Amino acid sequence: NAGVTQTPKFQVLKTGQSMTLQCAQDMNHEYMSWYRQDPGMGLRLIHYSVGAGITDQGEVPNGYNVSRSTTEDFPLRLLSAAPSQTSVYFCASREREGQETQYFGPGTRLLVL
Amino acid sequence: SQQGEEDPQALSIQEGENATMNCSYKTSINNLQWYRQNSGRGLVHLILIRSNEREKHSGRLRVTLDTSKKSSSLLITASRAADTASYFCATVDTGRRALTFGSGTRLQVQP
């Protein structure tokens, strides 16, 4: 299994541009989440999904959209990038309710100028 | 806001010494987990302790949980240079479905 994969690894955007961060998992996990990590801080939850077609907001959802059309994929969309969205983004998945261990992707480093 | 807060923020020790990190949290939890993050990498799950457990071991790791004090500690015994990383506690609140992370402890193990 490839586990959780993320693309791209690094991206530079200009303020106002939009883009989609891709996340995929091949473990048939029900739950998927997006986090951002800022320097010297822990991870903050952006959005999460408990199954295909079901998403919910986390701690810092503003400026981000998600959808979950398949079990495998959970893309994160930045609608109009802002410098405050400069961060490292991690996607994670876990099997199901009651299985608490999360598996993380390698991260996408985003710089918004 | 961060649910878990780790203490200390940074820790530097010599190889072979023990490293202890503490985590405090605010709400009722189902379980508490510890993760490790090597520089520039994603997080890796280390150990999970449930709210009805007080202590758990895994190899050189020992985790304790005190729900009355809303705190947990992670002990790494006989540390190695390869243990150099950031360590995060994370909780699953009762009634929630996602992890909430603390701000982490940066551990440096000097060879």
PDB file of C-alpha atoms in Angstrom:
ATOM      1  CA  ASN A   1       0.000   0.000   0.000  1.00  0.00           C
ATOM      2  CA  ALA A   2       1.147   3.536  -0.768  1.00  0.00           C
ATOM      3  CA  GLY A   3      -0.698   4.791   2.324  1.00  0.00           C
ATOM      4  CA  VAL A   4      -1.635   8.477   2.218  1.00  0.00           C
ATOM      5  CA  THR A   5      -0.241  10.430  -0.703  1.00  0.00           C
ATOM      6  CA  GLN A   6      -0.292  14.173  -1.262  1.00  0.00           C
ATOM      7  CA  THR A   7       0.468  16.315  -4.278  1.00  0.00           C
ATOM      8  CA  PRO A   8       2.112  18.660  -4.898  1.00  0.00           C
ATOM      9  CA  LYS A   9       4.974  18.603  -2.394  1.00  0.00           C
ATOM     10  CA  PHE A  10       5.573  22.322  -2.760  1.00  0.00           C
ATOM     11  CA  GLN A  11       3.608  25.147  -4.343  1.00  0.00           C
ATOM     12  CA  VAL A  12       3.988  28.900  -4.689  1.00  0.00           C
ATOM     13  CA  LEU A  13       0.869  30.973  -5.310  1.00  0.00           C
ATOM     14  CA  LYS A  14       0.126  34.627  -5.752  1.00  0.00           C
ATOM     15  CA  THR A  15      -2.521  36.270  -3.621  1.00  0.00           C
ATOM     16  CA  GLY A  16      -5.951  35.660  -5.119  1.00  0.00           C
ATOM     17  CA  GLN A  17      -5.038  32.540  -7.063  1.00  0.00           C
ATOM     18  CA  SER A  18      -6.897  29.321  -6.480  1.00  0.00           C
ATOM     19  CA  MET A  19      -5.578  25.793  -6.322  1.00  0.00           C
ATOM     20  CA  THR A  20      -6.411  22.286  -5.178  1.00  0.00           C
ATOM     21  CA  LEU A  21      -4.256  20.193  -2.898  1.00  0.00           C
ATOM     22  CA  GLN A  22      -4.691  16.529  -3.671  1.00  0.00           C
ATOM     23  CA  CYS A  23      -4.900  13.740  -1.118  1.00  0.00           C
ATOM     24  CA  ALA A  24      -5.478  10.055  -1.738  1.00  0.00           C
ATOM     25  CA  GLN A  25      -5.377   6.918   0.389  1.00  0.00           C
ATOM     26  CA  ASP A  26      -5.459   3.302  -0.687  1.00  0.00           C
ATOM     27  CA  MET A  27      -6.322   1.745   2.683  1.00  0.00           C
ATOM     28  CA  ASN A  28     -10.113   1.978   2.287  1.00  0.00           C
ATOM     29  CA  HIS A  29     -10.293   4.281   5.294  1.00  0.00           C
ATOM     30  CA  GLU A  30     -13.595   5.955   6.032  1.00  0.00           C
ATOM     31  CA  TYR A  31     -12.254   9.010   7.832  1.00  0.00           C
ATOM     32  CA  MET A  32     -10.041  11.631   6.197  1.00  0.00           C
ATOM     33  CA  SER A  33      -8.874  14.996   7.493  1.00  0.00           C
ATOM     34  CA  TRP A  34      -6.940  18.061   6.466  1.00  0.00           C
ATOM     35  CA  TYR A  35      -4.655  19.908   8.887  1.00  0.00           C
ATOM     36  CA  ARG A  36      -2.401  22.892   8.604  1.00  0.00           C
ATOM     37  CA  GLN A  37       0.793  23.318  10.575  1.00  0.00           C
ATOM     38  CA  ASP A  38       2.337  26.701  11.124  1.00  0.00           C
ATOM     39  CA  PRO A  39       5.904  27.218  12.417  1.00  0.00           C
ATOM     40  CA  GLY A  40       6.352  26.129  16.012  1.00  0.00           C
ATOM     41  CA  MET A  41       2.763  25.008  16.319  1.00  0.00           C
ATOM     42  CA  GLY A  42       0.822  21.838  16.333  1.00  0.00           C
ATOM     43  CA  LEU A  43      -1.689  20.850  13.718  1.00  0.00           C
ATOM     44  CA  ARG A  44      -5.008  22.601  13.362  1.00  0.00           C
ATOM     45  CA  LEU A  45      -7.936  20.845  11.783  1.00  0.00           C
ATOM     46  CA  ILE A  46      -9.368  22.472   8.657  1.00  0.00           C
ATOM     47  CA  HIS A  47     -12.028  20.022   7.415  1.00  0.00           C
ATOM     48  CA  TYR A  48     -12.741  16.362   7.819  1.00  0.00           C
ATOM     49  CA  SER A  49     -14.884  13.654   6.303  1.00  0.00           C
ATOM     50  CA  VAL A  50     -16.385  10.535   7.852  1.00  0.00           C
ATOM     51  CA  GLY A  51     -17.244   8.945   4.525  1.00  0.00           C
ATOM     52  CA  ALA A  52     -17.942   9.573   0.869  1.00  0.00           C
ATOM     53  CA  GLY A  53     -20.343  12.478   0.490  1.00  0.00           C
ATOM     54  CA  ILE A  54     -19.996  13.599   4.126  1.00  0.00           C
ATOM     55  CA  THR A  55     -17.776  16.487   5.211  1.00  0.00           C
ATOM     56  CA  ASP A  56     -17.634  18.780   8.198  1.00  0.00           C
ATOM     57  CA  GLN A  57     -15.733  21.837   9.344  1.00  0.00           C
ATOM     58  CA  GLY A  58     -12.834  21.773  11.746  1.00  0.00           C
ATOM     59  CA  GLU A  59     -11.175  24.491  13.747  1.00  0.00           C
ATOM     60  CA  VAL A  60      -9.992  26.746  10.876  1.00  0.00           C
ATOM     61  CA  PRO A  61     -12.247  26.161   7.833  1.00  0.00           C
ATOM     62  CA  ASN A  62     -12.471  29.676   6.407  1.00  0.00           C
ATOM     63  CA  GLY A  63     -10.988  30.039   2.931  1.00  0.00           C
ATOM     64  CA  TYR A  64     -11.002  26.305   2.244  1.00  0.00           C
ATOM     65  CA  ASN A  65     -13.461  23.947   0.583  1.00  0.00           C
ATOM     66  CA  VAL A  66     -13.514  20.164   0.506  1.00  0.00           C
ATOM     67  CA  SER A  67     -15.522  17.420  -1.128  1.00  0.00           C
ATOM     68  CA  ARG A  68     -15.464  13.646  -0.816  1.00  0.00           C
ATOM     69  CA  SER A  69     -16.883  12.028  -3.930  1.00  0.00           C
ATOM     70  CA  THR A  70     -14.956   8.779  -3.432  1.00  0.00           C
ATOM     71  CA  THR A  71     -13.562   6.911  -0.442  1.00  0.00           C
ATOM     72  CA  GLU A  72     -10.023   7.307  -1.768  1.00  0.00           C
ATOM     73  CA  ASP A  73      -9.793  11.029  -2.525  1.00  0.00           C
ATOM     74  CA  PHE A  74     -10.209  14.121  -0.376  1.00  0.00           C
ATOM     75  CA  PRO A  75      -9.067  17.277  -2.188  1.00  0.00           C
ATOM     76  CA  LEU A  76      -8.665  20.610  -0.424  1.00  0.00           C
ATOM     77  CA  ARG A  77      -9.455  23.730  -2.430  1.00  0.00           C
ATOM     78  CA  LEU A  78      -8.146  27.196  -1.740  1.00  0.00           C
ATOM     79  CA  LEU A  79     -10.646  29.544  -3.356  1.00  0.00           C
ATOM     80  CA  SER A  80      -8.638  32.781  -3.267  1.00  0.00           C
ATOM     81  CA  ALA A  81      -5.225  32.334  -1.688  1.00  0.00           C
ATOM     82  CA  ALA A  82      -4.066  34.752   0.992  1.00  0.00           C
ATOM     83  CA  PRO A  83      -0.615  35.129   2.617  1.00  0.00           C
ATOM     84  CA  SER A  84      -2.172  33.890   5.883  1.00  0.00           C
ATOM     85  CA  GLN A  85      -2.628  30.525   4.193  1.00  0.00           C
ATOM     86  CA  THR A  86       1.107  30.041   3.867  1.00  0.00           C
ATOM     87  CA  SER A  87       1.613  26.830   5.788  1.00  0.00           C
ATOM     88  CA  VAL A  88       2.339  23.130   5.566  1.00  0.00           C
ATOM     89  CA  TYR A  89      -0.772  21.090   4.864  1.00  0.00           C
ATOM     90  CA  PHE A  90      -1.175  17.513   5.997  1.00  0.00           C
ATOM     91  CA  CYS A  91      -3.809  15.042   4.970  1.00  0.00           C
ATOM     92  CA  ALA A  92      -4.599  12.117   7.251  1.00  0.00           C
ATOM     93  CA  SER A  93      -6.873   9.120   7.299  1.00  0.00           C
ATOM     94  CA  ARG A  94      -8.099   6.548   9.780  1.00  0.00           C
ATOM     95  CA  GLU A  95      -9.986   3.358   9.239  1.00  0.00           C
ATOM     96  CA  ARG A  96     -13.317   3.967  10.932  1.00  0.00           C
ATOM     97  CA  GLU A  97     -15.058   4.968  14.129  1.00  0.00           C
ATOM     98  CA  GLY A  98     -13.326   3.213  17.006  1.00  0.00           C
ATOM     99  CA  GLN A  99     -10.032   2.887  15.121  1.00  0.00           C
ATOM    100  CA  GLU A 100      -8.281   5.988  16.325  1.00  0.00           C
ATOM    101  CA  THR A 101      -4.810   5.780  14.802  1.00  0.00           C
ATOM    102  CA  GLN A 102      -4.341   8.351  12.075  1.00  0.00           C
ATOM    103  CA  TYR A 103      -2.017   7.906   9.125  1.00  0.00           C
ATOM    104  CA  PHE A 104      -0.483  11.043   7.711  1.00  0.00           C
ATOM    105  CA  GLY A 105       0.690  12.026   4.281  1.00  0.00           C
ATOM    106  CA  PRO A 106       4.084  13.670   3.751  1.00  0.00           C
ATOM    107  CA  GLY A 107       2.631  17.171   3.531  1.00  0.00           C
ATOM    108  CA  THR A 108       2.339  19.990   1.008  1.00  0.00           C
ATOM    109  CA  ARG A 109       4.341  23.128   1.656  1.00  0.00           C
ATOM    110  CA  LEU A 110       2.421  26.180   0.383  1.00  0.00           C
ATOM    111  CA  LEU A 111       3.797  29.686   0.018  1.00  0.00           C
ATOM    112  CA  VAL A 112       1.397  32.508  -0.838  1.00  0.00           C
ATOM    113  CA  LEU A 113       3.043  35.720  -1.967  1.00  0.00           C
TER     114      LEU A 113
ATOM    115  CA  SER B   1      -7.653  26.828  20.183  1.00  0.00           C
ATOM    116  CA  GLN B   2      -5.238  24.033  20.994  1.00  0.00           C
ATOM    117  CA  GLN B   3      -6.689  21.246  23.095  1.00  0.00           C
ATOM    118  CA  GLY B   4      -3.413  19.797  24.256  1.00  0.00           C
ATOM    119  CA  GLU B   5      -0.447  21.761  25.485  1.00  0.00           C
ATOM    120  CA  GLU B   6       2.934  20.095  25.742  1.00  0.00           C
ATOM    121  CA  ASP B   7       5.594  20.880  28.269  1.00  0.00           C
ATOM    122  CA  PRO B   8       8.443  21.573  27.840  1.00  0.00           C
ATOM    123  CA  GLN B   9       8.415  23.229  24.428  1.00  0.00           C
ATOM    124  CA  ALA B  10      11.975  22.075  23.855  1.00  0.00           C
ATOM    125  CA  LEU B  11      14.190  19.466  25.507  1.00  0.00           C
ATOM    126  CA  SER B  12      17.842  18.644  24.925  1.00  0.00           C
ATOM    127  CA  ILE B  13      19.409  15.537  26.449  1.00  0.00           C
ATOM    128  CA  GLN B  14      22.359  13.207  25.987  1.00  0.00           C
ATOM    129  CA  GLU B  15      22.066   9.840  24.320  1.00  0.00           C
ATOM    130  CA  GLY B  16      21.179   7.189  26.886  1.00  0.00           C
ATOM    131  CA  GLU B  17      19.238   9.550  29.139  1.00  0.00           C
ATOM    132  CA  ASN B  18      15.490   9.402  29.604  1.00  0.00           C
ATOM    133  CA  ALA B  19      13.200  12.045  28.096  1.00  0.00           C
ATOM    134  CA  THR B  20       9.897  13.014  29.675  1.00  0.00           C
ATOM    135  CA  MET B  21       7.277  15.150  27.976  1.00  0.00           C
ATOM    136  CA  ASN B  22       3.985  16.264  29.447  1.00  0.00           C
ATOM    137  CA  CYS B  23       0.659  17.105  27.890  1.00  0.00           C
ATOM    138  CA  SER B  24      -2.349  18.850  29.393  1.00  0.00           C
ATOM    139  CA  TYR B  25      -5.785  19.011  27.831  1.00  0.00           C
ATOM    140  CA  LYS B  26      -9.056  20.761  28.548  1.00  0.00           C
ATOM    141  CA  THR B  27     -12.097  18.611  27.870  1.00  0.00           C
ATOM    142  CA  SER B  28     -13.345  15.067  28.423  1.00  0.00           C
ATOM    143  CA  ILE B  29     -11.661  12.665  26.063  1.00  0.00           C
ATOM    144  CA  ASN B  30     -12.114   9.192  24.649  1.00  0.00           C
ATOM    145  CA  ASN B  31      -8.408   8.635  24.256  1.00  0.00           C
ATOM    146  CA  LEU B  32      -5.077  10.390  24.014  1.00  0.00           C
ATOM    147  CA  GLN B  33      -2.417   9.676  21.429  1.00  0.00           C
ATOM    148  CA  TRP B  34       1.212  10.573  20.967  1.00  0.00           C
ATOM    149  CA  TYR B  35       2.741  11.244  17.562  1.00  0.00           C
ATOM    150  CA  ARG B  36       6.276  11.888  16.395  1.00  0.00           C
ATOM    151  CA  GLN B  37       7.291  14.204  13.575  1.00  0.00           C
ATOM    152  CA  ASN B  38      10.743  14.174  12.106  1.00  0.00           C
ATOM    153  CA  SER B  39      11.864  17.423  10.525  1.00  0.00           C
ATOM    154  CA  GLY B  40      10.072  18.075   7.243  1.00  0.00           C
ATOM    155  CA  ARG B  41       7.995  14.903   7.446  1.00  0.00           C
ATOM    156  CA  GLY B  42       4.465  13.861   8.317  1.00  0.00           C
ATOM    157  CA  LEU B  43       3.395  12.636  11.728  1.00  0.00           C
ATOM    158  CA  VAL B  44       3.774   9.036  12.796  1.00  0.00           C
ATOM    159  CA  HIS B  45       1.576   7.433  15.420  1.00  0.00           C
ATOM    160  CA  LEU B  46       3.457   6.175  18.483  1.00  0.00           C
ATOM    161  CA  ILE B  47       0.969   5.048  21.084  1.00  0.00           C
ATOM    162  CA  LEU B  48      -2.664   5.424  22.159  1.00  0.00           C
ATOM    163  CA  ILE B  49      -4.021   5.329  25.688  1.00  0.00           C
ATOM    164  CA  ARG B  50      -7.739   5.148  26.383  1.00  0.00           C
ATOM    165  CA  SER B  51      -9.515   7.192  29.010  1.00  0.00           C
ATOM    166  CA  ASN B  52      -9.999   4.128  31.247  1.00  0.00           C
ATOM    167  CA  GLU B  53      -6.280   3.258  31.188  1.00  0.00           C
ATOM    168  CA  ARG B  54      -3.643   4.748  33.481  1.00  0.00           C
ATOM    169  CA  GLU B  55      -0.414   3.490  31.964  1.00  0.00           C
ATOM    170  CA  LYS B  56       0.726   1.874  28.754  1.00  0.00           C
ATOM    171  CA  HIS B  57       4.059   0.620  27.439  1.00  0.00           C
ATOM    172  CA  SER B  58       5.406   0.101  23.956  1.00  0.00           C
ATOM    173  CA  GLY B  59       9.086  -0.749  23.619  1.00  0.00           C
ATOM    174  CA  ARG B  60      11.039   2.179  25.082  1.00  0.00           C
ATOM    175  CA  LEU B  61       7.894   4.285  25.398  1.00  0.00           C
ATOM    176  CA  ARG B  62       5.826   4.634  28.537  1.00  0.00           C
ATOM    177  CA  VAL B  63       2.673   6.726  28.593  1.00  0.00           C
ATOM    178  CA  THR B  64       0.618   7.671  31.615  1.00  0.00           C
ATOM    179  CA  LEU B  65      -2.786   9.294  31.752  1.00  0.00           C
ATOM    180  CA  ASP B  66      -4.397  11.091  34.656  1.00  0.00           C
ATOM    181  CA  THR B  67      -7.940  12.044  33.671  1.00  0.00           C
ATOM    182  CA  SER B  68      -8.569  13.789  37.000  1.00  0.00           C
ATOM    183  CA  LYS B  69      -5.743  16.204  36.227  1.00  0.00           C
ATOM    184  CA  LYS B  70      -6.374  16.123  32.465  1.00  0.00           C
ATOM    185  CA  SER B  71      -2.741  15.343  31.834  1.00  0.00           C
ATOM    186  CA  SER B  72      -0.520  12.741  30.207  1.00  0.00           C
ATOM    187  CA  SER B  73       3.189  12.093  30.080  1.00  0.00           C
ATOM    188  CA  LEU B  74       5.396  10.358  27.535  1.00  0.00           C
ATOM    189  CA  LEU B  75       8.637   8.814  28.745  1.00  0.00           C
ATOM    190  CA  ILE B  76      11.278   7.687  26.265  1.00  0.00           C
ATOM    191  CA  THR B  77      13.875   5.556  28.009  1.00  0.00           C
ATOM    192  CA  ALA B  78      17.503   5.139  26.929  1.00  0.00           C
ATOM    193  CA  SER B  79      17.158   7.776  24.254  1.00  0.00           C
ATOM    194  CA  ARG B  80      18.997   7.590  20.953  1.00  0.00           C
ATOM    195  CA  ALA B  81      20.047  10.245  18.472  1.00  0.00           C
ATOM    196  CA  ALA B  82      17.367   8.867  16.147  1.00  0.00           C
ATOM    197  CA  ASP B  83      14.713   9.914  18.689  1.00  0.00           C
ATOM    198  CA  THR B  84      15.413  13.541  17.776  1.00  0.00           C
ATOM    199  CA  ALA B  85      12.048  14.837  16.591  1.00  0.00           C
ATOM    200  CA  SER B  86       8.987  16.799  17.655  1.00  0.00           C
ATOM    201  CA  TYR B  87       6.446  14.970  19.760  1.00  0.00           C
ATOM    202  CA  PHE B  88       2.766  15.853  19.836  1.00  0.00           C
ATOM    203  CA  CYS B  89      -0.102  14.732  21.980  1.00  0.00           C
ATOM    204  CA  ALA B  90      -3.521  14.536  20.404  1.00  0.00           C
ATOM    205  CA  THR B  91      -6.947  13.918  21.841  1.00  0.00           C
ATOM    206  CA  VAL B  92     -10.305  12.775  20.602  1.00  0.00           C
ATOM    207  CA  ASP B  93     -12.985  14.596  22.523  1.00  0.00           C
ATOM    208  CA  THR B  94     -16.077  12.745  23.562  1.00  0.00           C
ATOM    209  CA  GLY B  95     -18.650  13.557  20.904  1.00  0.00           C
ATOM    210  CA  ARG B  96     -16.127  14.620  18.256  1.00  0.00           C
ATOM    211  CA  ARG B  97     -14.675  12.698  15.390  1.00  0.00           C
ATOM    212  CA  ALA B  98     -11.334  14.329  14.741  1.00  0.00           C
ATOM    213  CA  LEU B  99      -8.045  14.692  16.540  1.00  0.00           C
ATOM    214  CA  THR B 100      -6.993  17.902  18.247  1.00  0.00           C
ATOM    215  CA  PHE B 101      -3.245  18.405  18.550  1.00  0.00           C
ATOM    216  CA  GLY B 102      -1.044  20.184  21.026  1.00  0.00           C
ATOM    217  CA  SER B 103       1.793  22.479  20.051  1.00  0.00           C
ATOM    218  CA  GLY B 104       4.505  19.855  20.539  1.00  0.00           C
ATOM    219  CA  THR B 105       7.812  19.258  22.312  1.00  0.00           C
ATOM    220  CA  ARG B 106      10.997  19.476  20.267  1.00  0.00           C
ATOM    221  CA  LEU B 107      13.394  16.804  21.514  1.00  0.00           C
ATOM    222  CA  GLN B 108      17.083  16.950  20.671  1.00  0.00           C
ATOM    223  CA  VAL B 109      19.171  13.927  21.622  1.00  0.00           C
ATOM    224  CA  GLN B 110      22.877  14.657  21.518  1.00  0.00           C
ATOM    225  CA  PRO B 111      25.092  11.699  20.488  1.00  0.00           C
TER     226      PRO B 111
END
